[in-house]
Coordinates of C-alpha atoms and ligand atoms in Angstrom, one line a residue:
M7 CA -3.0 20.0 -23.9
T8 CA -5.5 19.2 -20.6
A9 CA -5.5 19.9 -17.1
V10 CA -4.5 17.5 -14.6
P11 CA -8.1 15.1 -14.4
L12 CA -10.3 15.6 -11.6
S13 CA -11.0 12.3 -11.1
L14 CA -7.2 11.3 -9.9
L15 CA -7.8 13.6 -6.9
P16 CA -9.3 12.8 -3.6
D17 CA -13.1 12.4 -3.0
T18 CA -13.7 15.7 -1.4
A19 CA -11.1 17.6 -3.8
K20 CA -13.0 20.7 -4.8
V21 CA -11.6 23.5 -7.2
L22 CA -12.8 27.1 -5.4
H23 CA -13.6 30.2 -7.4
D24 CA -10.3 31.3 -7.8
G25 CA -9.1 28.4 -9.6
S26 CA -7.0 26.5 -6.3
L27 CA -7.5 23.4 -4.8
S28 CA -9.2 22.5 -1.6
I29 CA -9.3 18.9 -0.1
G30 CA -11.4 18.4 3.0
G31 CA -12.5 21.9 3.2
C32 CA -8.9 23.0 3.7
S33 CA -6.9 25.1 1.1
V34 CA -4.3 23.0 0.0
G35 CA -2.0 26.3 -0.2
D36 CA -2.9 26.9 3.4
V37 CA -1.7 23.6 4.6
A38 CA 1.3 23.7 2.5
A39 CA 2.1 27.0 4.2
E40 CA 1.6 25.5 7.6
F41 CA 3.4 22.3 7.4
G42 CA 5.9 23.0 4.8
T43 CA 6.8 21.3 1.7
P44 CA 7.2 18.0 0.8
V45 CA 3.8 17.1 2.5
F46 CA 1.3 14.2 2.5
I47 CA -2.0 15.5 2.1
Y48 CA -4.7 12.6 2.7
D49 CA -8.6 13.3 2.9
E50 CA -9.9 11.6 5.6
Q51 CA -13.5 11.3 4.3
H52 CA -12.0 9.5 1.3
L53 CA -10.0 6.7 3.2
R54 CA -13.0 6.2 5.6
A55 CA -15.6 5.7 2.2
R56 CA -13.0 3.2 0.7
C57 CA -12.5 1.2 3.9
R58 CA -16.7 1.4 4.1
E59 CA -16.8 0.2 0.5
A60 CA -14.5 -3.0 1.1
V61 CA -16.4 -3.9 4.2
A62 CA -19.8 -3.6 2.3
A63 CA -18.4 -5.5 -0.7
F64 CA -16.7 -8.7 1.1
G65 CA -18.8 -8.2 4.7
P66 CA -17.6 -7.7 8.3
G67 CA -14.6 -8.9 9.2
R68 CA -13.8 -10.1 6.0
A69 CA -11.8 -6.8 4.5
V70 CA -8.3 -6.4 5.9
Y71 CA -6.3 -3.7 5.6
A72 CA -3.0 -4.5 4.0
T73 CA -0.9 -1.8 6.3
K74 CA 2.3 -1.9 4.2
A75 CA 0.6 0.5 1.8
F76 CA 0.5 3.6 4.2
L77 CA 0.6 2.9 8.3
C78 CA 0.5 5.3 11.1
R79 CA -1.1 5.1 14.3
A80 CA -4.1 7.5 13.0
M81 CA -4.4 5.1 9.8
A82 CA -4.4 1.8 12.0
R83 CA -7.3 3.3 14.2
L84 CA -9.5 4.8 11.2
A85 CA -9.4 1.2 8.9
Y86 CA -10.1 -0.8 12.3
E87 CA -13.0 2.0 13.1
E88 CA -14.2 1.7 9.8
G89 CA -14.8 -2.2 10.5
M90 CA -11.6 -3.5 8.6
L91 CA -9.2 -6.2 10.2
L92 CA -5.2 -5.3 9.7
D93 CA -2.7 -6.8 7.7
V94 CA 0.6 -6.5 9.4
A95 CA 3.7 -8.0 7.5
S96 CA 6.5 -7.4 9.9
G97 CA 7.1 -7.0 13.7
G98 CA 7.2 -3.5 13.1
E99 CA 3.9 -3.2 11.4
M100 CA 2.1 -5.3 14.4
F101 CA 4.0 -2.8 16.7
V102 CA 2.4 0.0 15.1
A103 CA -0.8 -1.6 14.8
L104 CA -0.9 -2.4 18.3
A105 CA 0.5 0.6 19.6
A106 CA -2.6 2.5 17.6
G107 CA -4.8 0.5 20.1
V108 CA -6.0 -2.2 17.5
P109 CA -6.3 -5.1 19.2
A110 CA -4.4 -8.2 18.2
A111 CA -7.2 -10.4 17.6
A112 CA -7.9 -8.2 14.5
L113 CA -4.2 -8.4 13.1
T114 CA -3.3 -11.2 10.4
F115 CA 0.6 -11.4 10.3
H116 CA 2.6 -11.8 7.2
G117 CA 5.9 -12.5 5.8
N118 CA 8.0 -14.9 4.1
N119 CA 10.9 -14.6 6.6
K120 CA 9.4 -14.0 9.9
S121 CA 11.9 -14.5 12.8
V122 CA 11.7 -16.2 16.0
D123 CA 10.8 -13.2 17.9
E124 CA 8.2 -11.8 15.8
L125 CA 6.3 -15.5 15.4
R126 CA 6.7 -15.2 19.6
V127 CA 5.1 -11.5 19.9
A128 CA 2.7 -12.5 17.3
I129 CA 1.5 -15.7 19.5
T130 CA 1.5 -14.4 22.8
T131 CA -0.2 -11.3 21.7
G132 CA -2.9 -13.3 20.0
V133 CA -3.0 -12.2 16.8
R134 CA -6.1 -13.5 14.5
H135 CA -4.1 -15.5 11.9
I136 CA -0.4 -16.2 11.2
V137 CA 0.1 -17.1 7.5
V138 CA 2.6 -19.7 7.1
D139 CA 4.9 -19.0 4.3
S140 CA 7.4 -21.7 4.5
F141 CA 8.5 -25.5 6.1
D142 CA 11.1 -23.0 8.2
E143 CA 8.6 -21.1 9.3
L144 CA 6.7 -24.4 10.5
D145 CA 9.6 -25.6 12.3
R146 CA 9.8 -22.1 13.7
L147 CA 6.3 -22.4 14.9
E148 CA 6.6 -26.5 16.5
A149 CA 9.5 -25.3 18.3
L150 CA 7.6 -22.1 20.0
H151 CA 4.8 -24.5 20.7
A152 CA 7.6 -27.0 22.7
E153 CA 8.7 -24.2 24.5
G154 CA 4.9 -23.6 26.0
L155 CA 3.2 -21.2 23.9
P156 CA -0.2 -21.6 23.0
V157 CA -1.4 -22.8 19.3
P158 CA -1.9 -20.1 16.6
A159 CA -4.6 -20.4 14.2
V160 CA -3.1 -20.5 11.2
L161 CA -3.7 -19.8 6.9
A162 CA -1.1 -21.8 4.5
R163 CA 0.0 -19.2 2.1
I164 CA -0.2 -20.7 -1.7
T165 CA 1.5 -19.9 -4.8
P166 CA -0.9 -20.6 -6.9
G167 CA 1.3 -20.5 -10.4
V168 CA -1.1 -17.6 -11.8
H169 CA 1.0 -14.7 -13.6
A170 CA -0.7 -11.4 -12.4
H171 CA -0.2 -8.5 -15.4
T172 CA 2.1 -5.8 -13.4
H173 CA 5.2 -5.2 -12.7
E174 CA 7.8 -7.9 -12.1
F175 CA 8.6 -6.7 -8.4
V176 CA 5.5 -6.7 -7.3
A177 CA 4.0 -10.2 -8.9
T178 CA 3.7 -13.1 -6.4
G179 CA 1.5 -15.7 -7.4
Q180 CA 3.9 -17.2 -10.1
D181 CA 5.8 -20.4 -9.4
D182 CA 9.2 -18.5 -9.5
S183 CA 8.6 -16.8 -6.4
K184 CA 9.9 -16.2 -2.8
F185 CA 6.8 -16.4 -1.3
G186 CA 4.5 -19.3 -0.3
F187 CA 3.8 -23.0 -0.9
N188 CA 3.7 -24.2 -4.7
L189 CA 1.1 -25.3 -5.7
G190 CA 2.0 -26.9 -8.8
N191 CA 5.0 -29.2 -7.4
G192 CA 2.8 -30.5 -4.5
E193 CA 4.8 -28.6 -2.0
A194 CA 1.3 -26.8 -1.2
Q195 CA -0.5 -29.9 -0.6
R196 CA 2.6 -31.5 1.5
A197 CA 2.5 -28.0 4.0
V198 CA -1.4 -28.6 4.1
D199 CA -0.8 -32.3 5.5
R200 CA 2.1 -31.4 8.0
M201 CA 0.1 -28.4 9.1
R202 CA -3.3 -31.0 9.4
R203 CA -1.2 -33.3 11.8
S204 CA 0.7 -31.1 13.8
A205 CA -0.2 -30.1 17.3
S206 CA 1.6 -27.0 16.9
V207 CA -0.5 -25.3 14.5
D208 CA -4.4 -24.7 13.9
L209 CA -4.9 -24.7 10.3
V210 CA -7.8 -22.5 9.4
G211 CA -7.5 -21.8 5.7
L212 CA -5.7 -20.9 2.9
H213 CA -4.4 -17.5 1.5
C214 CA -2.8 -16.5 -1.7
H215 CA -1.9 -13.2 -3.2
I216 CA -1.0 -12.9 -6.8
G217 CA 0.3 -9.6 -7.2
S218 CA -0.1 -6.0 -6.7
N219 CA -1.8 -3.0 -8.9
V220 CA -3.4 -5.8 -11.2
F221 CA -5.9 -4.1 -13.4
A222 CA -7.7 -7.3 -15.1
A223 CA -10.3 -8.7 -13.1
S224 CA -9.7 -11.6 -15.1
N225 CA -6.4 -12.3 -13.2
F226 CA -8.2 -12.4 -9.8
A227 CA -10.7 -14.9 -11.4
K228 CA -8.2 -16.7 -12.5
A229 CA -6.6 -17.1 -9.0
A230 CA -9.8 -17.6 -7.5
E231 CA -10.5 -20.7 -9.9
V232 CA -7.1 -22.2 -9.2
M233 CA -7.3 -21.7 -5.2
A234 CA -11.0 -23.1 -5.3
G235 CA -9.7 -26.3 -7.0
F236 CA -7.5 -26.6 -3.9
A237 CA -9.6 -25.2 -1.4
V238 CA -12.8 -26.8 -2.0
P239 CA -11.9 -30.7 -1.3
L240 CA -10.0 -29.3 2.2
D241 CA -13.1 -27.2 3.1
L242 CA -11.3 -25.1 5.5
P243 CA -13.2 -22.4 7.3
E244 CA -11.1 -19.3 5.7
L245 CA -10.1 -18.4 1.9
V246 CA -8.2 -15.3 2.0
L247 CA -7.6 -13.9 -2.1
G248 CA -5.0 -11.2 -0.7
G249 CA -4.7 -7.7 -2.2
G250 CA -3.6 -6.4 -5.8
L251 CA -6.4 -4.3 -6.8
G252 CA -4.9 -1.5 -8.8
V253 CA -5.4 2.1 -9.2
A254 CA -5.5 4.7 -12.0
Y255 CA -2.3 6.7 -11.4
V256 CA -2.6 8.7 -14.9
M257 CA -5.0 10.1 -17.1
G258 CA -6.5 7.7 -19.2
E259 CA -5.6 4.8 -16.6
E260 CA -9.2 2.9 -15.2
A261 CA -9.5 0.2 -12.5
P262 CA -12.4 -1.7 -11.2
S263 CA -14.0 -0.2 -8.2
I264 CA -13.3 -2.1 -4.9
M265 CA -16.9 -3.2 -5.1
Q266 CA -16.7 -4.4 -8.6
W267 CA -13.6 -6.5 -7.5
G268 CA -16.0 -7.9 -4.7
N269 CA -18.6 -8.8 -7.2
V270 CA -16.0 -10.6 -9.2
L271 CA -14.3 -12.6 -6.8
L272 CA -17.6 -13.3 -4.8
D273 CA -19.4 -14.4 -7.6
A274 CA -16.2 -16.8 -9.3
C275 CA -15.9 -18.4 -5.7
A276 CA -19.8 -18.9 -5.5
S277 CA -19.9 -20.6 -8.9
L278 CA -16.8 -22.5 -8.1
G279 CA -18.6 -24.0 -5.1
V280 CA -16.4 -22.3 -2.3
R281 CA -17.8 -22.9 1.0
S282 CA -15.4 -21.0 3.3
H283 CA -15.8 -17.4 4.4
V284 CA -13.8 -15.2 1.5
S285 CA -11.6 -12.6 2.6
V286 CA -9.1 -9.8 0.8
E287 CA -6.6 -7.6 1.9
P288 CA -6.7 -4.4 -0.1
G289 CA -4.0 -1.3 0.8
R290 CA -3.3 0.4 -2.3
A291 CA -7.1 0.8 -3.5
I292 CA -7.4 1.8 0.2
V293 CA -5.3 4.7 0.3
A294 CA -3.5 5.6 -3.0
A295 CA -5.9 8.0 -4.3
A296 CA -6.5 9.7 -1.0
A297 CA -3.6 11.6 -1.0
I298 CA -1.4 13.8 -2.7
T299 CA 2.3 15.3 -2.3
V300 CA 2.6 19.0 -2.4
Y301 CA 6.2 20.1 -3.1
T302 CA 7.6 23.4 -4.0
V303 CA 9.7 24.0 -6.9
G304 CA 13.1 25.1 -6.3
T305 CA 15.1 24.9 -9.5
I306 CA 14.1 25.2 -13.3
K307 CA 17.0 24.2 -15.8
R308 CA 16.1 24.5 -19.7
I309 CA 19.1 22.7 -21.8
P310 CA 17.9 24.1 -25.4
G311 CA 17.3 21.0 -27.7
V312 CA 17.3 18.9 -25.2
R313 CA 15.1 18.9 -22.3
T314 CA 13.6 20.9 -19.4
Y315 CA 14.6 19.6 -15.7
V316 CA 12.0 21.1 -12.8
A317 CA 13.4 20.1 -9.7
V318 CA 11.2 20.0 -6.3
D319 CA 12.1 19.5 -2.5
G320 CA 11.4 15.9 -2.5
G321 CA 12.3 13.4 -4.8
M322 CA 13.1 9.6 -4.3
S323 CA 13.0 9.5 -0.7
D324 CA 9.4 10.4 -0.6
N325 CA 8.3 8.3 -3.7
P326 CA 10.6 5.7 -4.8
R327 CA 7.7 4.1 -7.4
P328 CA 8.9 5.8 -10.6
V329 CA 12.5 4.6 -9.9
L330 CA 11.5 1.3 -8.8
Y331 CA 8.9 0.4 -11.1
G332 CA 8.7 2.9 -13.8
S333 CA 5.4 4.2 -12.2
G334 CA 3.8 7.0 -13.8
Y335 CA 2.3 10.2 -11.8
E336 CA 1.0 13.4 -13.0
A337 CA 1.4 16.7 -11.5
F338 CA 0.0 20.1 -11.3
R339 CA -0.1 23.5 -9.5
P340 CA -2.7 23.4 -6.7
A341 CA -3.3 27.0 -7.0
D342 CA -4.5 27.0 -10.4
V343 CA -6.2 23.3 -11.0
R344 CA -7.5 23.8 -14.2
A345 CA -4.4 25.3 -15.7
T346 CA -3.9 23.6 -19.1
R347 CA -0.2 21.6 -19.2
S348 CA 1.9 22.5 -22.4
L349 CA 5.1 22.3 -20.5
Q350 CA 7.2 19.4 -21.2
A351 CA 9.7 18.2 -18.5
R352 CA 11.2 15.9 -16.4
L353 CA 10.1 16.4 -12.9
V354 CA 13.1 15.6 -10.6
G355 CA 13.8 15.5 -6.9
K356 CA 16.8 17.4 -4.9
H357 CA 18.8 13.7 -4.3
C358 CA 22.2 13.3 -5.7
E359 CA 21.8 11.2 -8.6
S360 CA 20.3 11.7 -12.3
G361 CA 18.0 8.4 -11.1
D362 CA 15.8 10.7 -8.8
V363 CA 12.9 11.1 -11.1
L364 CA 9.1 11.7 -10.0
I365 CA 7.8 12.1 -13.1
F366 CA 10.1 11.2 -16.3
D367 CA 7.8 12.8 -19.3
A368 CA 5.7 15.3 -17.1
V369 CA 3.5 17.9 -18.7
L370 CA 3.1 21.0 -16.3
P371 CA 1.5 24.2 -16.6
E372 CA 3.6 26.4 -19.0
E373 CA 3.8 29.2 -16.4
T374 CA 5.3 26.9 -13.8
T375 CA 8.2 29.1 -11.8
V376 CA 10.5 29.0 -8.9
G377 CA 8.5 28.9 -5.9
D378 CA 4.9 27.5 -7.2
L379 CA 3.8 24.5 -5.5
L380 CA 3.3 21.5 -7.4
A381 CA 1.1 18.6 -6.6
T382 CA 1.2 14.9 -8.0
P383 CA -1.9 13.0 -7.2
V384 CA -2.6 9.2 -5.9
T385 CA 0.2 9.2 -3.5
G386 CA -1.3 7.6 -0.7
A387 CA -0.1 4.1 -1.1
Y388 CA 3.9 2.7 -0.8
G389 CA 5.1 6.4 -0.8
Y390 CA 5.3 7.5 2.8
S391 CA 5.6 3.6 3.7
M392 CA 8.7 3.4 1.2
A393 CA 9.8 6.7 2.3
S394 CA 13.7 6.9 2.8
N395 CA 16.3 9.3 4.5
Y396 CA 18.4 9.2 1.5
N397 CA 20.9 12.2 1.5
M398 CA 19.7 13.0 5.0
L399 CA 16.5 14.4 3.7
T400 CA 14.1 14.7 6.4
R401 CA 10.9 12.6 5.8
P402 CA 7.6 14.6 5.2
P403 CA 5.1 15.2 7.9
V404 CA 1.3 13.6 7.2
V405 CA -1.5 15.9 7.6
F406 CA -5.6 14.3 7.5
V407 CA -7.9 16.9 6.4
G408 CA -11.5 16.6 6.9
N409 CA -14.2 19.2 7.8
G410 CA -12.2 22.1 7.2
I411 CA -9.4 21.0 9.5
A412 CA -5.9 19.8 8.7
R413 CA -4.7 17.8 11.4
P414 CA -1.1 16.5 11.3
V415 CA -0.8 13.0 12.1
V416 CA 3.0 12.5 11.6
R417 CA 5.3 15.3 12.2
R418 CA 8.0 16.3 9.6
E419 CA 11.3 14.5 10.8
S420 CA 13.8 17.1 12.2
M421 CA 17.5 17.2 11.8
E422 CA 17.7 15.7 15.5
D423 CA 15.9 12.9 14.3
L424 CA 18.6 12.3 11.7
L425 CA 21.0 11.5 14.7
R426 CA 18.4 9.5 16.9
C427 CA 20.1 6.6 16.4
D428 CA 23.7 7.7 15.9
L429 CA 25.7 6.6 18.5
D430 CA 28.7 8.8 17.8
Ligands
LLP523 N1 -1.6 -8.9 1.0 C1 -0.4 -9.3 0.6 C2 0.0 -10.6 1.1 C3 0.5 -8.5 0.1 O1 2.0 -9.2 -0.3 C4 0.5 -7.2 -0.5 C5 1.2 -6.3 -0.9 C6 -0.8 -6.8 0.3 C7 -2.0 -7.9 0.3 C8 -1.6 -5.6 -0.7 O2 -1.5 -5.0 -2.1 P1 -2.3 -4.0 -2.7 O3 -3.4 -4.0 -2.5 O4 -1.7 -2.8 -1.9 O5 -1.8 -4.1 -4.0 N2 5.7 -1.3 -3.2 C9 5.2 -1.7 -4.3 C10 3.5 -2.7 -3.9 C11 4.4 -3.8 -3.1 C12 3.1 -5.0 -2.7 C13 3.4 -5.9 -1.7 N3 2.7 -6.3 -1.2 C14 4.3 -0.5 -4.9 O6 4.8 0.6 -4.6 O7 3.7 -0.9 -6.2

């Protein structure tokens, strides 16, 4: 049985002489002691490096961070400082990005069911692009223009009919999708024709996103090929090929780097005669491996001949991905990173249901005991951002570490926060 692969840990992770883990020059044990558990610890240098890699791979103004993966003001600011633009998929994400000081002109506004109010804010603040997803949205945009609002620059979201190899819930490029205008049945052409004729929108490009956590470069090349077939004759200035680059979550998984992804996409576009500016919207690939979540073990239940349950102080409220998508994770003790893991157990949380599982078939250090810290790596994407207050658990804090300093960027929710919206 092996120790946790160090390749799954954030860039600045170091195993200290006593076998314990430090990230960003901070002892993980000390950060957990200071901020309590569960806690999300992000390696700031890792985040910055991935943003820079995306900008280097696709060019300035061509790498758009998908904030749904992880958003707070510090993250929005960091991505923008490193040269990325931001994709926001709701009025709330737009609000947080603007509150971080990111200019509206750096935002792309997404969503399959944007409200009139959200569209109004997007237009009046002057977002860079609105990605139009449906004819109903186009009706709303035309009505807003009739009210006297300015003409927004828009992209048309196209569903290319490409089925990405990923979990059904995060595949979006296939014909049977709630997103976008269908290429195969002529809807995309009708949408583009209408937008080109419309005085209410300025169609500047096309957009597609085939799905999330996609590992096969060939899936992206296929989407580029299908989109190029439609885009080249239209000759619009922008072509956005979405996000979706997968990351390794568990031992043995391997994903292309952002740079390799860039090469595949840009080479494919060049050979297909695409003359538009090609942009992408990575979320997971920027933030997933930058963070670990640290928990405390509270209860160990051994059922002879059946299974061992190891329960920690978080669960499906800070990481719903295992339950939603059957996603796998590794776990290890930050006090002893190199410990071999031979205890087969189910790592569970503290929620009131049996489905509250963090790792279905975990291998943990044999000596794992109550009171130990346990960490799960690669939890920087779609963990905090999908966290909930189920069972009235308070959401964990987010701490950025770097240069030996641990900086809380989101505090732990308090019990009072649980009553914030409660009108009694
Ligand atoms: N652009 C668009 C239009 C998207 O819908 C998404 C993700 C992205 C970019 C970023 O995709 P990424 O690079 O992060 O794969 N909650 C799921 C993932 C849902 C992704 C939704 N859209 C999960 O935890 O796996």
